[in-house]
Amino acid sequence: MAHIPKGETATITIAPFQEALTAALQPREDYDVTRWLYVPNTYSEYRYILGTRGERPLICMGINPSTAAPDDLDNTLKSVQRIALHNGYDSFLMFNVYAQRATNPDSMERQCNQQLHRENLLALEYMLSLSPEPSVWAAWGAIIEKRDYLARCLADQIALGRRYGAKWFTAGPISKKGHPHHPLYLRKDVALDAFDPERYCREVLGLG
């Protein structure tokens, strides 16, 4: 199934993250909330978080959400889950630099919705708060070049991770341009390697 955005996210009502999280923690009939964290908890034009619950989660950071949902992971999310478990984590949390849902990144909106970005930062802060030493897997690939605002969003997220003492990792080979590898097509037994996100921002994205 493909998801083509219906339009700019500025034209729809964006649920505040805390409100959406509260709803996502309530029991549901369509999936097990003791196993899954899905925020918002219904399919929409955006997604803050999709993942499993555990004591030691690996936060995987992509660019933007596609169609995955609880008990219906796409191939990318299946790869994320396998690699997280192989590397000693008991769960994974999928986060994205930008929360707008689009199967094809070329369909992402041209301008950043600052409200959506702010709420997405709150989602990341929540995930970082779940671990004393949160682990973040940089997994966005070259797709970060699709929109100019993605680099600026990422810089805000890296700064937030610094406040929480996040440790950053990559999996698989770095691209010739210096981008971390996308999770799809990685071996399930690939190891995580240390990653310096601030150096990446300076040397690859050209941010000061």
mmCIF file of N, CA and C in Angstrom, residues 128-174:
data_model
loop_
_atom_site.group_PDB
_atom_site.id
_atom_site.type_symbol
_atom_site.label_atom_id
_atom_site.label_comp_id
_atom_site.label_asym_id
_atom_site.label_seq_id
_atom_site.Cartn_x
_atom_site.Cartn_y
_atom_site.Cartn_z
ATOM 1 N N LEU A 128 13.712 9.520 24.350
ATOM 2 C CA LEU A 128 15.018 9.647 25.001
ATOM 3 C C LEU A 128 14.908 9.490 26.517
ATOM 4 N N SER A 129 13.783 9.914 27.071
ATOM 5 C CA SER A 129 13.599 9.857 28.521
ATOM 6 C C SER A 129 13.367 8.444 29.040
ATOM 7 N N LEU A 130 13.140 7.493 28.142
ATOM 8 C CA LEU A 130 12.828 6.127 28.571
ATOM 9 C C LEU A 130 14.056 5.341 28.999
ATOM 10 N N SER A 131 15.262 5.843 28.695
ATOM 11 C CA SER A 131 16.495 5.118 28.999
ATOM 12 C C SER A 131 17.499 6.055 29.674
ATOM 13 N N PRO A 132 18.260 5.550 30.638
ATOM 14 C CA PRO A 132 19.291 6.391 31.257
ATOM 15 C C PRO A 132 20.403 6.754 30.282
ATOM 16 N N GLU A 133 20.696 5.871 29.332
ATOM 17 C CA GLU A 133 21.661 6.146 28.271
ATOM 18 C C GLU A 133 21.026 5.753 26.939
ATOM 19 N N PRO A 134 20.192 6.622 26.384
ATOM 20 C CA PRO A 134 19.458 6.259 25.166
ATOM 21 C C PRO A 134 20.385 6.008 23.985
ATOM 22 N N SER A 135 20.008 5.033 23.170
ATOM 23 C CA SER A 135 20.748 4.690 21.962
ATOM 24 C C SER A 135 19.928 5.095 20.753
ATOM 25 N N VAL A 136 20.579 5.815 19.827
ATOM 26 C CA VAL A 136 19.901 6.286 18.621
ATOM 27 C C VAL A 136 20.651 5.769 17.400
ATOM 28 N N TRP A 137 19.927 5.127 16.523
ATOM 29 C CA TRP A 137 20.487 4.580 15.289
ATOM 30 C C TRP A 137 20.181 5.544 14.148
ATOM 31 N N ALA A 138 21.213 6.179 13.609
ATOM 32 C CA ALA A 138 21.069 7.065 12.452
ATOM 33 C C ALA A 138 20.845 6.200 11.217
ATOM 34 N N ALA A 139 19.680 6.316 10.597
ATOM 35 C CA ALA A 139 19.307 5.370 9.531
ATOM 36 C C ALA A 139 18.524 6.051 8.414
ATOM 37 N N TRP A 140 18.843 7.318 8.140
ATOM 38 C CA TRP A 140 18.023 8.061 7.188
ATOM 39 C C TRP A 140 18.522 8.012 5.750
ATOM 40 N N GLY A 141 19.738 7.580 5.522
ATOM 41 C CA GLY A 141 20.247 7.467 4.164
ATOM 42 C C GLY A 141 20.351 8.815 3.465
ATOM 43 N N ALA A 142 20.481 8.772 2.148
ATOM 44 C CA ALA A 142 20.626 9.991 1.359
ATOM 45 C C ALA A 142 19.300 10.735 1.191
ATOM 46 N N ILE A 143 18.218 10.156 1.699
ATOM 47 C CA ILE A 143 16.903 10.796 1.561
ATOM 48 C C ILE A 143 16.870 12.153 2.254
ATOM 49 N N ILE A 144 17.787 12.382 3.174
ATOM 50 C CA ILE A 144 17.808 13.674 3.875
ATOM 51 C C ILE A 144 18.057 14.829 2.920
ATOM 52 N N GLU A 145 18.548 14.533 1.719
ATOM 53 C CA GLU A 145 18.794 15.578 0.724
ATOM 54 C C GLU A 145 17.514 16.000 -0.003
ATOM 55 N N LYS A 146 16.413 15.294 0.220
ATOM 56 C CA LYS A 146 15.172 15.557 -0.526
ATOM 57 C C LYS A 146 14.593 16.940 -0.246
ATOM 58 N N ARG A 147 14.731 17.419 0.989
ATOM 59 C CA ARG A 147 14.189 18.720 1.360
ATOM 60 C C ARG A 147 15.211 19.463 2.212
ATOM 61 N N ASP A 148 15.338 20.781 1.969
ATOM 62 C CA ASP A 148 16.317 21.578 2.710
ATOM 63 C C ASP A 148 16.025 21.604 4.205
ATOM 64 N N TYR A 149 14.757 21.584 4.586
ATOM 65 C CA TYR A 149 14.415 21.713 6.004
ATOM 66 C C TYR A 149 14.773 20.479 6.824
ATOM 67 N N LEU A 150 14.991 19.341 6.175
ATOM 68 C CA LEU A 150 15.276 18.117 6.929
ATOM 69 C C LEU A 150 16.571 18.233 7.730
ATOM 70 N N ALA A 151 17.586 18.855 7.162
ATOM 71 C CA ALA A 151 18.851 19.019 7.878
ATOM 72 C C ALA A 151 18.665 19.884 9.117
ATOM 73 N N ARG A 152 17.867 20.924 9.005
ATOM 74 C CA ARG A 152 17.642 21.796 10.156
ATOM 75 C C ARG A 152 16.829 21.077 11.238
ATOM 76 N N CYS A 153 15.859 20.279 10.823
ATOM 77 C CA CYS A 153 15.100 19.489 11.800
ATOM 78 C C CYS A 153 16.022 18.525 12.529
ATOM 79 N N LEU A 154 16.892 17.867 11.761
ATOM 80 C CA LEU A 154 17.824 16.912 12.356
ATOM 81 C C LEU A 154 18.745 17.603 13.347
ATOM 82 N N ALA A 155 19.225 18.788 13.024
ATOM 83 C CA ALA A 155 20.115 19.505 13.935
ATOM 84 C C ALA A 155 19.431 19.760 15.277
ATOM 85 N N ASP A 156 18.160 20.122 15.254
ATOM 86 C CA ASP A 156 17.411 20.315 16.506
ATOM 87 C C ASP A 156 17.318 19.007 17.290
ATOM 88 N N GLN A 157 17.136 17.917 16.586
ATOM 89 C CA GLN A 157 16.995 16.614 17.242
ATOM 90 C C GLN A 157 18.322 16.132 17.821
ATOM 91 N N ILE A 158 19.404 16.425 17.137
ATOM 92 C CA ILE A 158 20.728 16.068 17.662
ATOM 93 C C ILE A 158 21.015 16.860 18.931
ATOM 94 N N ALA A 159 20.665 18.145 18.936
ATOM 95 C CA ALA A 159 20.858 18.970 20.124
ATOM 96 C C ALA A 159 20.054 18.425 21.299
ATOM 97 N N LEU A 160 18.850 17.961 21.033
ATOM 98 C CA LEU A 160 18.018 17.370 22.083
ATOM 99 C C LEU A 160 18.655 16.085 22.600
ATOM 100 N N GLY A 161 19.165 15.267 21.692
ATOM 101 C CA GLY A 161 19.841 14.046 22.100
ATOM 102 C C GLY A 161 21.042 14.324 22.988
ATOM 103 N N ARG A 162 21.753 15.411 22.716
ATOM 104 C CA ARG A 162 22.908 15.773 23.537
ATOM 105 C C ARG A 162 22.481 16.028 24.980
ATOM 106 N N ARG A 163 21.352 16.666 25.157
ATOM 107 C CA ARG A 163 20.853 16.946 26.511
ATOM 108 C C ARG A 163 20.583 15.667 27.287
ATOM 109 N N TYR A 164 20.227 14.613 26.601
ATOM 110 C CA TYR A 164 19.894 13.342 27.250
ATOM 111 C C TYR A 164 21.045 12.338 27.206
ATOM 112 N N GLY A 165 22.207 12.768 26.767
ATOM 113 C CA GLY A 165 23.361 11.872 26.729
ATOM 114 C C GLY A 165 23.209 10.726 25.755
ATOM 115 N N ALA A 166 22.537 10.968 24.639
ATOM 116 C CA ALA A 166 22.293 9.901 23.662
ATOM 117 C C ALA A 166 23.602 9.423 23.047
ATOM 118 N N LYS A 167 23.682 8.111 22.836
ATOM 119 C CA LYS A 167 24.775 7.508 22.092
ATOM 120 C C LYS A 167 24.260 7.158 20.703
ATOM 121 N N TRP A 168 25.021 7.542 19.696
ATOM 122 C CA TRP A 168 24.577 7.388 18.318
ATOM 123 C C TRP A 168 25.329 6.272 17.618
ATOM 124 N N PHE A 169 24.618 5.597 16.711
ATOM 125 C CA PHE A 169 25.178 4.467 15.978
ATOM 126 C C PHE A 169 24.719 4.505 14.520
ATOM 127 N N THR A 170 25.435 3.769 13.695
ATOM 128 C CA THR A 170 24.998 3.478 12.331
ATOM 129 C C THR A 170 25.063 1.971 12.141
ATOM 130 N N ALA A 171 24.511 1.513 11.044
ATOM 131 C CA ALA A 171 24.605 0.096 10.666
ATOM 132 C C ALA A 171 24.844 0.029 9.167
ATOM 133 N N GLY A 172 25.813 -0.761 8.764
ATOM 134 C CA GLY A 172 26.120 -0.866 7.352
ATOM 135 C C GLY A 172 27.054 0.241 6.890
ATOM 136 N N PRO A 173 27.458 0.204 5.624
ATOM 137 C CA PRO A 173 28.443 1.161 5.120
ATOM 138 C C PRO A 173 27.895 2.578 5.003
ATOM 139 N N ILE A 174 28.756 3.548 5.300
ATOM 140 C CA ILE A 174 28.430 4.947 5.068
ATOM 141 C C ILE A 174 28.530 5.215 3.565
#
